[in-house]
PDB file of C-alpha atoms and ligand atoms in Angstrom:
ATOM      1  CA  MET A   1       0.000   0.000   0.000  1.00 62.00           C
ATOM      2  CA  PHE A   2       3.079   2.214  -0.023  1.00 72.00           C
ATOM      3  CA  PHE A   3       3.236   2.376  -3.796  1.00 78.00           C
ATOM      4  CA  TYR A   4       1.336   4.251  -6.410  1.00 80.00           C
ATOM      5  CA  TRP A   5       3.264   3.545  -9.555  1.00 81.00           C
ATOM      6  CA  PRO A   6       2.552   6.488 -11.868  1.00 83.00           C
ATOM      7  CA  MET A   7       3.581   8.918  -9.133  1.00 87.00           C
ATOM      8  CA  ASP A   8       6.401   6.706  -7.883  1.00 91.00           C
ATOM      9  CA  ILE A   9       8.038   6.859 -11.289  1.00 92.00           C
ATOM     10  CA  LEU A  10       7.889  10.672 -11.255  1.00 92.00           C
ATOM     11  CA  ILE A  11       9.230  10.751  -7.702  1.00 93.00           C
ATOM     12  CA  PHE A  12      12.056   8.431  -8.731  1.00 94.00           C
ATOM     13  CA  ILE A  13      12.958  10.799 -11.589  1.00 94.00           C
ATOM     14  CA  ALA A  14      12.806  13.840  -9.284  1.00 94.00           C
ATOM     15  CA  PHE A  15      14.994  11.983  -6.782  1.00 95.00           C
ATOM     16  CA  GLY A  16      17.535  11.341  -9.543  1.00 96.00           C
ATOM     17  CA  LEU A  17      17.425  15.027 -10.455  1.00 95.00           C
ATOM     18  CA  SER A  18      18.055  15.947  -6.839  1.00 96.00           C
ATOM     19  CA  ILE A  19      21.134  13.724  -6.556  1.00 96.00           C
ATOM     20  CA  TRP A  20      22.447  15.044  -9.865  1.00 97.00           C
ATOM     21  CA  ALA A  21      21.857  18.646  -8.667  1.00 95.00           C
ATOM     22  CA  GLN A  22      23.832  17.985  -5.489  1.00 94.00           C
ATOM     23  CA  PHE A  23      26.779  16.594  -7.436  1.00 94.00           C
ATOM     24  CA  ARG A  24      26.535  19.484  -9.848  1.00 95.00           C
ATOM     25  CA  VAL A  25      26.564  22.149  -7.126  1.00 93.00           C
ATOM     26  CA  LYS A  26      29.758  20.640  -5.677  1.00 94.00           C
ATOM     27  CA  GLY A  27      31.339  20.342  -9.128  1.00 95.00           C
ATOM     28  CA  THR A  28      30.429  23.893 -10.161  1.00 95.00           C
ATOM     29  CA  PHE A  29      31.609  25.282  -6.836  1.00 94.00           C
ATOM     30  CA  ASN A  30      34.961  23.475  -7.138  1.00 94.00           C
ATOM     31  CA  LYS A  31      35.419  24.533 -10.747  1.00 94.00           C
ATOM     32  CA  TRP A  32      34.908  28.240 -10.030  1.00 95.00           C
ATOM     33  CA  SER A  33      36.954  27.997  -6.830  1.00 94.00           C
ATOM     34  CA  ASP A  34      40.011  27.832  -9.052  1.00 93.00           C
ATOM     35  CA  THR A  35      39.225  31.175 -10.691  1.00 93.00           C
ATOM     36  CA  ARG A  36      40.374  34.165  -8.658  1.00 95.00           C
ATOM     37  CA  VAL A  37      38.256  37.300  -8.779  1.00 95.00           C
ATOM     38  CA  GLN A  38      40.024  40.242 -10.372  1.00 94.00           C
ATOM     39  CA  SER A  39      39.029  42.480  -7.454  1.00 95.00           C
ATOM     40  CA  GLY A  40      41.030  40.187  -5.154  1.00 95.00           C
ATOM     41  CA  LEU A  41      38.319  40.194  -2.460  1.00 97.00           C
ATOM     42  CA  THR A  42      37.853  37.178  -0.205  1.00 97.00           C
ATOM     43  CA  GLY A  43      34.373  35.919   0.617  1.00 97.00           C
ATOM     44  CA  TYR A  44      34.636  37.603   4.007  1.00 98.00           C
ATOM     45  CA  GLU A  45      35.680  40.963   2.545  1.00 97.00           C
ATOM     46  CA  ALA A  46      32.932  40.883  -0.073  1.00 97.00           C
ATOM     47  CA  ALA A  47      30.296  40.012   2.549  1.00 98.00           C
ATOM     48  CA  ARG A  48      31.542  42.680   4.973  1.00 98.00           C
ATOM     49  CA  ARG A  49      31.562  45.400   2.307  1.00 97.00           C
ATOM     50  CA  LEU A  50      28.150  44.468   0.973  1.00 97.00           C
ATOM     51  CA  LEU A  51      26.645  44.442   4.470  1.00 98.00           C
ATOM     52  CA  ASP A  52      28.174  47.847   5.245  1.00 97.00           C
ATOM     53  CA  ALA A  53      27.002  49.263   1.912  1.00 96.00           C
ATOM     54  CA  ASN A  54      23.469  48.305   2.942  1.00 96.00           C
ATOM     55  CA  GLY A  55      23.717  49.748   6.446  1.00 97.00           C
ATOM     56  CA  LEU A  56      24.005  46.330   8.095  1.00 98.00           C
ATOM     57  CA  TYR A  57      27.082  47.258  10.190  1.00 97.00           C
ATOM     58  CA  ASP A  58      25.787  45.270  13.153  1.00 97.00           C
ATOM     59  CA  VAL A  59      25.531  41.955  11.245  1.00 98.00           C
ATOM     60  CA  PRO A  60      28.783  40.029  11.817  1.00 98.00           C
ATOM     61  CA  VAL A  61      30.383  37.588   9.354  1.00 98.00           C
ATOM     62  CA  GLU A  62      31.776  34.428  10.938  1.00 97.00           C
ATOM     63  CA  PRO A  63      33.697  31.439   9.548  1.00 97.00           C
ATOM     64  CA  ILE A  64      32.256  27.956  10.192  1.00 97.00           C
ATOM     65  CA  PRO A  65      33.661  24.488   9.421  1.00 96.00           C
ATOM     66  CA  GLY A  66      32.411  22.284   6.595  1.00 92.00           C
ATOM     67  CA  ALA A  67      31.749  22.665   2.891  1.00 87.00           C
ATOM     68  CA  LEU A  68      28.651  24.458   1.564  1.00 87.00           C
ATOM     69  CA  THR A  69      27.474  25.077   5.128  1.00 93.00           C
ATOM     70  CA  ASP A  70      27.063  28.790   4.393  1.00 96.00           C
ATOM     71  CA  HIS A  71      23.899  30.441   5.685  1.00 96.00           C
ATOM     72  CA  TYR A  72      22.365  33.563   7.143  1.00 96.00           C
ATOM     73  CA  ASP A  73      20.972  33.088  10.632  1.00 94.00           C
ATOM     74  CA  PRO A  74      17.947  35.395  10.947  1.00 92.00           C
ATOM     75  CA  ILE A  75      17.600  34.889  14.711  1.00 92.00           C
ATOM     76  CA  ALA A  76      21.197  35.680  15.671  1.00 96.00           C
ATOM     77  CA  ARG A  77      21.476  38.052  12.649  1.00 96.00           C
ATOM     78  CA  VAL A  78      24.816  36.587  11.588  1.00 98.00           C
ATOM     79  CA  VAL A  79      26.194  35.666   8.171  1.00 98.00           C
ATOM     80  CA  ARG A  80      28.082  32.378   8.576  1.00 98.00           C
ATOM     81  CA  LEU A  81      30.449  31.355   5.797  1.00 98.00           C
ATOM     82  CA  SER A  82      32.143  27.974   5.379  1.00 97.00           C
ATOM     83  CA  GLU A  83      35.918  28.281   5.761  1.00 96.00           C
ATOM     84  CA  PRO A  84      36.751  27.971   2.030  1.00 94.00           C
ATOM     85  CA  VAL A  85      34.219  30.729   1.232  1.00 96.00           C
ATOM     86  CA  TYR A  86      35.344  32.934   4.122  1.00 97.00           C
ATOM     87  CA  TYR A  87      39.058  32.879   3.379  1.00 97.00           C
ATOM     88  CA  GLU A  88      39.290  32.406  -0.383  1.00 96.00           C
ATOM     89  CA  SER A  89      39.191  34.936  -3.142  1.00 96.00           C
ATOM     90  CA  SER A  90      37.462  33.020  -5.933  1.00 96.00           C
ATOM     91  CA  ILE A  91      34.357  33.446  -8.054  1.00 96.00           C
ATOM     92  CA  SER A  92      32.679  30.704  -5.981  1.00 96.00           C
ATOM     93  CA  ALA A  93      33.627  32.196  -2.617  1.00 97.00           C
ATOM     94  CA  VAL A  94      32.516  35.740  -3.454  1.00 97.00           C
ATOM     95  CA  SER A  95      29.270  34.511  -5.082  1.00 97.00           C
ATOM     96  CA  VAL A  96      28.203  32.395  -2.117  1.00 97.00           C
ATOM     97  CA  ALA A  97      29.204  35.097   0.383  1.00 97.00           C
ATOM     98  CA  CYS A  98      27.128  37.730  -1.430  1.00 98.00           C
ATOM     99  CA  HIS A  99      24.168  35.333  -1.758  1.00 98.00           C
ATOM    100  CA  GLU A 100      24.079  34.963   2.045  1.00 98.00           C
ATOM    101  CA  VAL A 101      24.266  38.747   2.423  1.00 98.00           C
ATOM    102  CA  GLY A 102      21.304  38.804   0.010  1.00 98.00           C
ATOM    103  CA  HIS A 103      19.311  37.009   2.725  1.00 97.00           C
ATOM    104  CA  ALA A 104      20.424  39.554   5.343  1.00 98.00           C
ATOM    105  CA  ILE A 105      19.218  42.359   3.036  1.00 98.00           C
ATOM    106  CA  GLN A 106      15.897  40.524   2.494  1.00 98.00           C
ATOM    107  CA  HIS A 107      15.543  40.399   6.271  1.00 97.00           C
ATOM    108  CA  LYS A 108      16.252  44.125   6.591  1.00 97.00           C
ATOM    109  CA  VAL A 109      13.758  45.171   3.892  1.00 97.00           C
ATOM    110  CA  HIS A 110      11.135  42.635   5.077  1.00 97.00           C
ATOM    111  CA  TYR A 111      11.041  40.841   1.745  1.00 97.00           C
ATOM    112  CA  PRO A 112       7.485  39.353   1.841  1.00 97.00           C
ATOM    113  CA  MET A 113       8.428  35.764   0.960  1.00 96.00           C
ATOM    114  CA  LEU A 114      11.108  35.726   3.658  1.00 95.00           C
ATOM    115  CA  VAL A 115       8.654  37.116   6.212  1.00 95.00           C
ATOM    116  CA  MET A 116       6.192  34.397   5.237  1.00 95.00           C
ATOM    117  CA  ARG A 117       8.912  31.756   5.509  1.00 93.00           C
ATOM    118  CA  HIS A 118       9.798  32.913   9.038  1.00 91.00           C
ATOM    119  CA  ARG A 119       6.137  32.869  10.069  1.00 93.00           C
ATOM    120  CA  MET A 120       5.706  29.345   8.723  1.00 94.00           C
ATOM    121  CA  PHE A 121       8.809  28.006  10.443  1.00 91.00           C
ATOM    122  CA  PRO A 122       7.363  27.312  13.945  1.00 91.00           C
ATOM    123  CA  VAL A 123       4.339  25.551  12.413  1.00 92.00           C
ATOM    124  CA  VAL A 124       6.477  23.461  10.081  1.00 93.00           C
ATOM    125  CA  ASN A 125       8.843  22.615  12.922  1.00 91.00           C
ATOM    126  CA  LEU A 126       5.891  21.189  14.845  1.00 91.00           C
ATOM    127  CA  THR A 127       4.111  19.366  12.027  1.00 92.00           C
ATOM    128  CA  SER A 128       7.027  17.930  10.054  1.00 89.00           C
ATOM    129  CA  GLY A 129       7.941  15.506  12.844  1.00 90.00           C
ATOM    130  CA  VAL A 130       4.401  14.115  13.132  1.00 93.00           C
ATOM    131  CA  ALA A 131       3.457  14.072   9.433  1.00 95.00           C
ATOM    132  CA  PRO A 132       5.557  11.006   8.429  1.00 93.00           C
ATOM    133  CA  LEU A 133       4.184   8.974  11.376  1.00 94.00           C
ATOM    134  CA  LEU A 134       0.592   9.800  10.460  1.00 95.00           C
ATOM    135  CA  ILE A 135       1.211   9.070   6.789  1.00 94.00           C
ATOM    136  CA  ILE A 136       2.898   5.716   7.478  1.00 93.00           C
ATOM    137  CA  ALA A 137       0.140   4.715   9.941  1.00 93.00           C
ATOM    138  CA  GLY A 138      -2.479   5.803   7.398  1.00 92.00           C
ATOM    139  CA  LEU A 139      -0.827   3.792   4.634  1.00 91.00           C
ATOM    140  CA  ILE A 140      -0.595   0.636   6.792  1.00 91.00           C
ATOM    141  CA  PHE A 141      -4.064   0.778   8.371  1.00 90.00           C
ATOM    142  CA  GLN A 142      -6.354   1.336   5.420  1.00 87.00           C
ATOM    143  CA  GLN A 143      -9.437   1.385   7.654  1.00 88.00           C
ATOM    144  CA  PHE A 144      -8.060   4.538   9.322  1.00 89.00           C
ATOM    145  CA  ASN A 145      -7.883   6.625   6.164  1.00 91.00           C
ATOM    146  CA  PHE A 146      -8.381   9.772   8.272  1.00 92.00           C
ATOM    147  CA  LEU A 147      -4.833   9.270   9.623  1.00 94.00           C
ATOM    148  CA  LEU A 148      -3.544   9.617   6.085  1.00 94.00           C
ATOM    149  CA  GLY A 149      -5.769  12.678   5.616  1.00 94.00           C
ATOM    150  CA  LEU A 150      -4.372  14.246   8.765  1.00 95.00           C
ATOM    151  CA  GLY A 151      -0.835  13.390   7.674  1.00 96.00           C
ATOM    152  CA  ILE A 152      -1.503  15.076   4.328  1.00 96.00           C
ATOM    153  CA  ILE A 153      -2.605  18.288   6.067  1.00 95.00           C
ATOM    154  CA  PHE A 154       0.502  18.296   8.277  1.00 95.00           C
ATOM    155  CA  PHE A 155       2.814  17.424   5.393  1.00 96.00           C
ATOM    156  CA  SER A 156       1.279  20.252   3.304  1.00 96.00           C
ATOM    157  CA  ALA A 157       2.810  22.787   5.690  1.00 95.00           C
ATOM    158  CA  ALA A 158       6.288  21.391   5.043  1.00 94.00           C
ATOM    159  CA  VAL A 159       5.702  21.361   1.289  1.00 96.00           C
ATOM    160  CA  ALA A 160       4.443  24.959   1.331  1.00 96.00           C
ATOM    161  CA  PHE A 161       7.562  25.907   3.269  1.00 95.00           C
ATOM    162  CA  GLN A 162       9.808  24.362   0.623  1.00 95.00           C
ATOM    163  CA  VAL A 163       7.888  26.074  -2.172  1.00 96.00           C
ATOM    164  CA  VAL A 164       8.141  29.477  -0.452  1.00 96.00           C
ATOM    165  CA  THR A 165      11.877  28.873  -0.084  1.00 96.00           C
ATOM    166  CA  LEU A 166      12.266  28.980  -3.881  1.00 97.00           C
ATOM    167  CA  PRO A 167      11.491  32.690  -4.468  1.00 97.00           C
ATOM    168  CA  VAL A 168      13.552  33.514  -1.352  1.00 97.00           C
ATOM    169  CA  GLU A 169      16.581  31.732  -2.808  1.00 97.00           C
ATOM    170  CA  PHE A 170      16.162  33.094  -6.335  1.00 97.00           C
ATOM    171  CA  ASN A 171      15.717  36.610  -5.011  1.00 97.00           C
ATOM    172  CA  ALA A 172      18.833  36.404  -2.784  1.00 97.00           C
ATOM    173  CA  SER A 173      20.861  35.290  -5.805  1.00 97.00           C
ATOM    174  CA  SER A 174      19.559  37.994  -8.124  1.00 96.00           C
ATOM    175  CA  ARG A 175      20.207  40.642  -5.474  1.00 96.00           C
ATOM    176  CA  ALA A 176      23.728  39.258  -5.027  1.00 96.00           C
ATOM    177  CA  ARG A 177      24.505  39.320  -8.750  1.00 95.00           C
ATOM    178  CA  GLU A 178      23.256  42.864  -9.222  1.00 95.00           C
ATOM    179  CA  LEU A 179      25.076  44.234  -6.166  1.00 95.00           C
ATOM    180  CA  MET A 180      28.343  42.427  -6.901  1.00 95.00           C
ATOM    181  CA  VAL A 181      28.575  44.132 -10.274  1.00 94.00           C
ATOM    182  CA  ALA A 182      27.349  47.488  -8.935  1.00 94.00           C
ATOM    183  CA  GLU A 183      29.901  47.431  -6.085  1.00 94.00           C
ATOM    184  CA  GLY A 184      32.714  46.405  -8.420  1.00 93.00           C
ATOM    185  CA  PHE A 185      33.369  43.065  -6.663  1.00 95.00           C
ATOM    186  CA  ILE A 186      33.274  41.331 -10.026  1.00 94.00           C
ATOM    187  CA  SER A 187      33.660  42.485 -13.609  1.00 91.00           C
ATOM    188  CA  ASN A 188      31.031  41.935 -16.277  1.00 88.00           C
ATOM    189  CA  ASP A 189      32.928  39.025 -17.811  1.00 89.00           C
ATOM    190  CA  GLU A 190      33.157  37.335 -14.415  1.00 93.00           C
ATOM    191  CA  GLU A 191      29.381  37.407 -14.060  1.00 92.00           C
ATOM    192  CA  ARG A 192      28.991  34.267 -16.160  1.00 93.00           C
ATOM    193  CA  GLY A 193      30.810  32.211 -13.516  1.00 94.00           C
ATOM    194  CA  VAL A 194      28.787  33.829 -10.751  1.00 95.00           C
ATOM    195  CA  ALA A 195      25.563  32.880 -12.527  1.00 95.00           C
ATOM    196  CA  LYS A 196      26.737  29.264 -12.916  1.00 95.00           C
ATOM    197  CA  VAL A 197      27.576  28.927  -9.220  1.00 95.00           C
ATOM    198  CA  LEU A 198      24.337  30.526  -8.021  1.00 96.00           C
ATOM    199  CA  ASN A 199      22.090  28.689 -10.498  1.00 95.00           C
ATOM    200  CA  ALA A 200      23.608  25.337  -9.557  1.00 95.00           C
ATOM    201  CA  ALA A 201      22.779  26.025  -5.911  1.00 93.00           C
ATOM    202  CA  ALA A 202      19.222  27.092  -6.788  1.00 94.00           C
ATOM    203  CA  LEU A 203      18.592  23.855  -8.668  1.00 95.00           C
ATOM    204  CA  THR A 204      19.093  21.800  -5.492  1.00 94.00           C
ATOM    205  CA  TYR A 205      16.202  23.698  -3.877  1.00 95.00           C
ATOM    206  CA  VAL A 206      14.018  23.209  -6.951  1.00 96.00           C
ATOM    207  CA  ALA A 207      14.671  19.454  -6.958  1.00 95.00           C
ATOM    208  CA  ALA A 208      13.925  19.132  -3.232  1.00 94.00           C
ATOM    209  CA  ALA A 209      10.657  21.054  -3.590  1.00 96.00           C
ATOM    210  CA  LEU A 210       9.684  18.968  -6.612  1.00 96.00           C
ATOM    211  CA  ILE A 211      10.111  15.702  -4.672  1.00 95.00           C
ATOM    212  CA  SER A 212       7.926  17.021  -1.853  1.00 95.00           C
ATOM    213  CA  VAL A 213       5.182  18.271  -4.160  1.00 96.00           C
ATOM    214  CA  LEU A 214       5.062  14.920  -5.993  1.00 95.00           C
ATOM    215  CA  GLU A 215       4.995  12.981  -2.726  1.00 94.00           C
ATOM    216  CA  LEU A 216       2.136  15.117  -1.465  1.00 95.00           C
ATOM    217  CA  LEU A 217       0.202  14.520  -4.696  1.00 95.00           C
ATOM    218  CA  LYS A 218       0.788  10.796  -4.358  1.00 93.00           C
ATOM    219  CA  TYR A 219      -0.661  10.684  -0.825  1.00 94.00           C
ATOM    220  CA  ILE A 220      -3.644  12.781  -1.911  1.00 94.00           C
ATOM    221  CA  MET A 221      -4.291  10.344  -4.770  1.00 92.00           C
ATOM    222  CA  ILE A 222      -4.089   7.318  -2.467  1.00 91.00           C
ATOM    223  CA  PHE A 223      -6.391   9.035   0.023  1.00 92.00           C
ATOM    224  CA  ASN A 224      -8.946   9.862  -2.663  1.00 90.00           C
ATOM    225  CA  SER A 225      -8.875   6.408  -4.204  1.00 89.00           C
ATOM    226  CA  ARG A 226      -9.822   4.914  -0.830  1.00 87.00           C
ATOM    227  CA  GLU A 227     -12.659   7.341  -0.261  1.00 81.00           C
ATOM    228  CA  GLU A 228     -14.376   6.339  -3.501  1.00 76.00           C
TER     229      GLU A 228
HETATM  230 ZN1   ZN B 301      20.154  31.028   0.248  1.00 57.12          ZN
END
């Protein structure tokens, strides 16, 4: 009762896309890590300057261990950059650093999708732990189809969260690209590499959201087929 073949095939394809996207983001990052930016800025310097240029003097930039662990923490209001991004002066490092600053700017200007994402977070945090249990129980015990229905409602919150993440990520990247050129961090001919790095990262979010949407559709279809 766990399978619903037409959807399972689509989910399988989306899963393949997701794995490919994760390999690709690493590969693209490594490739453009070898190309130094002409401005000579490190990821840290680019992030610091971009924050200051946007009046975010009180948002610190900190190095953290790991690869591709870069993020903006909206609660602590800190931009955290993985060590290679923080210390290096490459197209990859500067692109990722400025993308994270893009999130800090979104936070400052109350970018609507980011605000929505923050509001959804506590709900999603609560429901995403319970949703799989309800869905599995609902799939096993066909006579309790309402469990599956309840699981679907809870899982919907997580899916909505992932979908709202997409415009947030795309917007942070487009802000980063525009500002990097405007501030002179990169030249026009370096922008191609920046776009490759940022687009590769965006694709991983698209693939993850796609898997969730398809899974949700699958559960809805199973639920409906039982109600008939
Ligand atoms: Zn991001």
